[in-house]
Amino acid sequence: MTRPWAPLASEPEVPLAARAAATYHALTGIDPVDADIADDDSFDRHILASIIAVARAGGLDVAARVGLAEEDLALLLAERFPRAMMSMLTRGATDSLDEEAAMVRDLLLGQRSTAGETGGWLACMVARRSIEPNHLWEDLGLRNRGELSRLLMRHFAPLASRNTRNMRWKRFFYRMLCEDDGFVMCTTPVCTNCSDFDLCFGEESGESRMADRRREWLSRSVGVSIEGAVGEAVPG
Ligand code: SF4
């Protein structure tokens, strides 16, 4: 039987990457690998869909997982993804941002470089996803780190342009909070003397772990009907 919507997070046989891809497809009508992000509007739409998709793959409380109030998520969906089934995406409780994420959100909101709602939504979403455990670009569901750098340079240019040493973005936020708000991350005033140097400046590129896991799962599924597992929303 073909399902009209992306599989639920509670379906253990479907890995997170496939669930995220299915939700992305349901939002945009295309697979994430096919997204054309040449112009800024298409890029913003891709970014928003990616974040919502990876959040929904983790659970049904999507608003909480993307760091938006339910009414803001509903507005975002109505404006950007009118074909989406809003009632499914907005189901679940909404938590307020924890203290750490709220500090990152305020840091971003204070240094916006675009007008309109999208930058405000993204400040909340990037901040909320920054408390997840992986590289930030992965926890935003993006295809590579370059997309995160472009997002930040586009919407938060005054802040992003200060990352002149190509520091990992999540660590860079905390470094900025150290300087601006007395948040404690740095144990030394000089990076070259710091035992956390690799955490802040280590390799952050490469292929998304999500893509890796999805490919693994697809290769294990040879001979198994993909349609039977996750329905038509999963791209081939
Ligand atoms: S390397 Fe150390 S001092 Fe430099 S930003 Fe990272 S934690 Fe702070």
Short mmCIF file of N, CA and C in Angstrom, two decimals, residues 86-165:
data_model
loop_
_atom_site.label_atom_id
_atom_site.label_comp_id
_atom_site.label_asym_id
_atom_site.label_seq_id
_atom_site.Cartn_x
_atom_site.Cartn_y
_atom_site.Cartn_z
N MET A 86 -0.15 20.51 6.85
CA MET A 86 0.26 21.25 8.04
C MET A 86 -0.14 20.56 9.33
N SER A 87 -1.31 19.94 9.35
CA SER A 87 -1.76 19.38 10.61
C SER A 87 -0.80 18.30 11.10
N MET A 88 -0.18 17.57 10.19
CA MET A 88 0.76 16.53 10.61
C MET A 88 2.06 17.14 11.08
N LEU A 89 2.50 18.19 10.42
CA LEU A 89 3.78 18.77 10.79
C LEU A 89 3.72 19.53 12.09
N THR A 90 2.58 20.03 12.47
CA THR A 90 2.52 20.85 13.68
C THR A 90 2.04 20.06 14.89
N ARG A 91 1.89 18.74 14.74
CA ARG A 91 1.41 17.96 15.87
C ARG A 91 2.51 17.84 16.93
N GLY A 92 2.11 17.89 18.21
CA GLY A 92 3.06 17.69 19.30
C GLY A 92 3.30 18.93 20.11
N ALA A 93 3.89 18.70 21.28
CA ALA A 93 4.10 19.81 22.22
C ALA A 93 5.24 20.70 21.76
N THR A 94 5.17 21.95 22.15
CA THR A 94 6.24 22.90 21.84
C THR A 94 6.96 23.29 23.13
N ASP A 95 8.27 23.11 23.14
CA ASP A 95 9.06 23.57 24.29
C ASP A 95 9.63 24.93 23.95
N SER A 96 9.89 25.73 24.97
CA SER A 96 10.62 26.95 24.68
C SER A 96 12.10 26.58 24.54
N LEU A 97 12.87 27.44 23.89
CA LEU A 97 14.29 27.17 23.71
C LEU A 97 14.98 27.12 25.07
N ASP A 98 15.93 26.20 25.24
CA ASP A 98 16.65 26.22 26.50
C ASP A 98 17.59 27.43 26.52
N GLU A 99 18.19 27.64 27.67
CA GLU A 99 18.94 28.89 27.89
C GLU A 99 20.08 29.06 26.88
N GLU A 100 20.79 27.95 26.64
CA GLU A 100 21.94 28.01 25.74
C GLU A 100 21.50 28.34 24.31
N ALA A 101 20.45 27.65 23.86
CA ALA A 101 19.95 27.91 22.51
C ALA A 101 19.40 29.33 22.40
N ALA A 102 18.78 29.82 23.46
CA ALA A 102 18.24 31.18 23.43
C ALA A 102 19.37 32.20 23.28
N MET A 103 20.51 31.91 23.89
CA MET A 103 21.66 32.83 23.75
C MET A 103 22.15 32.86 22.30
N VAL A 104 22.21 31.68 21.68
CA VAL A 104 22.64 31.63 20.27
C VAL A 104 21.61 32.34 19.39
N ARG A 105 20.33 32.10 19.65
CA ARG A 105 19.29 32.78 18.87
C ARG A 105 19.44 34.30 18.97
N ASP A 106 19.64 34.81 20.18
CA ASP A 106 19.76 36.26 20.35
C ASP A 106 21.01 36.79 19.67
N LEU A 107 22.09 35.99 19.71
CA LEU A 107 23.31 36.39 19.02
C LEU A 107 23.03 36.56 17.52
N LEU A 108 22.33 35.59 16.94
CA LEU A 108 22.01 35.65 15.51
C LEU A 108 21.04 36.80 15.21
N LEU A 109 20.00 36.91 16.03
CA LEU A 109 19.00 37.96 15.77
C LEU A 109 19.62 39.35 15.81
N GLY A 110 20.65 39.50 16.62
CA GLY A 110 21.30 40.82 16.75
C GLY A 110 22.16 41.18 15.56
N GLN A 111 22.41 40.21 14.65
CA GLN A 111 23.33 40.49 13.54
C GLN A 111 22.75 39.99 12.22
N ARG A 112 21.51 40.30 12.00
CA ARG A 112 20.84 39.90 10.76
C ARG A 112 21.28 40.78 9.59
N SER A 113 21.22 40.20 8.40
CA SER A 113 21.55 40.97 7.20
C SER A 113 20.46 40.87 6.14
N THR A 114 19.33 40.24 6.47
CA THR A 114 18.18 40.25 5.57
C THR A 114 16.96 40.72 6.35
N ALA A 115 16.06 41.35 5.64
CA ALA A 115 14.80 41.75 6.26
C ALA A 115 13.78 40.62 6.06
N GLY A 116 12.66 40.70 6.78
CA GLY A 116 11.60 39.72 6.58
C GLY A 116 11.65 38.60 7.60
N GLU A 117 10.66 37.70 7.46
CA GLU A 117 10.47 36.66 8.48
C GLU A 117 11.51 35.54 8.40
N THR A 118 12.02 35.27 7.20
CA THR A 118 12.87 34.08 7.04
C THR A 118 14.10 34.13 7.95
N GLY A 119 14.75 35.27 8.02
CA GLY A 119 15.93 35.39 8.88
C GLY A 119 15.60 35.17 10.34
N GLY A 120 14.44 35.66 10.76
CA GLY A 120 14.01 35.45 12.15
C GLY A 120 13.74 33.99 12.44
N TRP A 121 13.04 33.34 11.50
CA TRP A 121 12.80 31.90 11.68
C TRP A 121 14.14 31.15 11.75
N LEU A 122 15.03 31.49 10.83
CA LEU A 122 16.30 30.76 10.78
C LEU A 122 17.14 30.97 12.04
N ALA A 123 17.07 32.14 12.63
CA ALA A 123 17.82 32.36 13.88
C ALA A 123 17.35 31.37 14.94
N CYS A 124 16.04 31.19 15.06
CA CYS A 124 15.49 30.24 16.04
C CYS A 124 15.86 28.81 15.66
N MET A 125 15.76 28.50 14.39
CA MET A 125 15.99 27.12 13.95
C MET A 125 17.46 26.72 14.09
N VAL A 126 18.35 27.60 13.66
CA VAL A 126 19.78 27.30 13.77
C VAL A 126 20.16 27.17 15.25
N ALA A 127 19.63 28.06 16.08
CA ALA A 127 19.94 28.00 17.51
C ALA A 127 19.45 26.70 18.13
N ARG A 128 18.24 26.31 17.82
CA ARG A 128 17.71 25.07 18.40
C ARG A 128 18.50 23.85 17.92
N ARG A 129 18.83 23.81 16.65
CA ARG A 129 19.56 22.65 16.14
C ARG A 129 21.01 22.64 16.62
N SER A 130 21.51 23.78 17.09
CA SER A 130 22.91 23.83 17.54
C SER A 130 23.11 23.08 18.86
N ILE A 131 22.04 22.71 19.54
CA ILE A 131 22.24 21.92 20.77
C ILE A 131 22.16 20.42 20.49
N GLU A 132 21.98 20.05 19.24
CA GLU A 132 22.07 18.63 18.85
C GLU A 132 23.55 18.23 18.78
N PRO A 133 23.86 16.92 18.79
CA PRO A 133 25.25 16.50 19.03
C PRO A 133 26.21 16.49 17.84
N ASN A 134 25.71 16.54 16.61
CA ASN A 134 26.61 16.37 15.45
C ASN A 134 27.08 17.73 14.93
N HIS A 135 27.83 17.71 13.82
CA HIS A 135 28.16 18.98 13.19
C HIS A 135 26.86 19.73 12.91
N LEU A 136 26.92 21.04 13.05
CA LEU A 136 25.68 21.81 12.93
C LEU A 136 25.03 21.61 11.56
N TRP A 137 25.82 21.60 10.50
CA TRP A 137 25.22 21.45 9.16
C TRP A 137 24.49 20.10 9.03
N GLU A 138 24.99 19.10 9.72
CA GLU A 138 24.31 17.79 9.69
C GLU A 138 23.00 17.86 10.46
N ASP A 139 23.03 18.48 11.62
CA ASP A 139 21.81 18.55 12.43
C ASP A 139 20.79 19.54 11.86
N LEU A 140 21.20 20.31 10.87
CA LEU A 140 20.24 21.13 10.11
C LEU A 140 19.73 20.39 8.88
N GLY A 141 20.23 19.18 8.66
CA GLY A 141 19.79 18.37 7.53
C GLY A 141 20.35 18.85 6.20
N LEU A 142 21.42 19.65 6.22
CA LEU A 142 21.96 20.20 4.98
C LEU A 142 22.86 19.19 4.28
N ARG A 143 23.18 19.47 3.02
CA ARG A 143 23.94 18.52 2.23
C ARG A 143 25.44 18.62 2.48
N ASN A 144 25.89 19.76 2.93
CA ASN A 144 27.31 19.95 3.19
C ASN A 144 27.50 21.22 4.01
N ARG A 145 28.71 21.40 4.49
CA ARG A 145 28.99 22.57 5.33
C ARG A 145 28.87 23.87 4.56
N GLY A 146 29.15 23.81 3.27
CA GLY A 146 29.07 25.02 2.44
C GLY A 146 27.68 25.64 2.49
N GLU A 147 26.64 24.80 2.57
CA GLU A 147 25.28 25.35 2.63
C GLU A 147 25.06 26.11 3.93
N LEU A 148 25.65 25.62 5.01
CA LEU A 148 25.52 26.34 6.28
C LEU A 148 26.27 27.68 6.22
N SER A 149 27.47 27.65 5.64
CA SER A 149 28.23 28.90 5.52
C SER A 149 27.46 29.91 4.69
N ARG A 150 26.86 29.46 3.61
CA ARG A 150 26.07 30.37 2.76
C ARG A 150 24.86 30.92 3.52
N LEU A 151 24.18 30.05 4.25
CA LEU A 151 23.03 30.49 5.05
C LEU A 151 23.45 31.61 6.00
N LEU A 152 24.57 31.37 6.70
CA LEU A 152 24.98 32.35 7.71
C LEU A 152 25.48 33.64 7.07
N MET A 153 26.19 33.52 5.97
CA MET A 153 26.67 34.73 5.29
C MET A 153 25.51 35.51 4.68
N ARG A 154 24.49 34.80 4.26
CA ARG A 154 23.34 35.49 3.65
C ARG A 154 22.48 36.19 4.70
N HIS A 155 22.17 35.49 5.77
CA HIS A 155 21.19 36.03 6.73
C HIS A 155 21.81 36.68 7.96
N PHE A 156 23.06 36.35 8.25
CA PHE A 156 23.69 36.88 9.47
C PHE A 156 25.12 37.33 9.14
N ALA A 157 25.25 38.10 8.10
CA ALA A 157 26.57 38.45 7.56
C ALA A 157 27.49 39.15 8.57
N PRO A 158 27.01 40.12 9.36
CA PRO A 158 27.93 40.79 10.28
C PRO A 158 28.60 39.81 11.25
N LEU A 159 27.84 38.80 11.67
CA LEU A 159 28.40 37.79 12.56
C LEU A 159 29.28 36.81 11.78
N ALA A 160 28.75 36.25 10.71
CA ALA A 160 29.46 35.20 9.98
C ALA A 160 30.79 35.70 9.41
N SER A 161 30.84 36.95 9.02
CA SER A 161 32.07 37.47 8.41
C SER A 161 33.19 37.61 9.44
N ARG A 162 32.86 37.47 10.71
CA ARG A 162 33.92 37.50 11.74
C ARG A 162 34.62 36.14 11.89
N ASN A 163 34.10 35.12 11.24
CA ASN A 163 34.73 33.81 11.32
C ASN A 163 35.85 33.71 10.28
N THR A 164 36.84 34.55 10.42
CA THR A 164 37.90 34.67 9.42
C THR A 164 38.86 33.48 9.43
N ARG A 165 38.83 32.68 10.49
CA ARG A 165 39.75 31.53 10.55
C ARG A 165 39.02 30.21 10.27
#
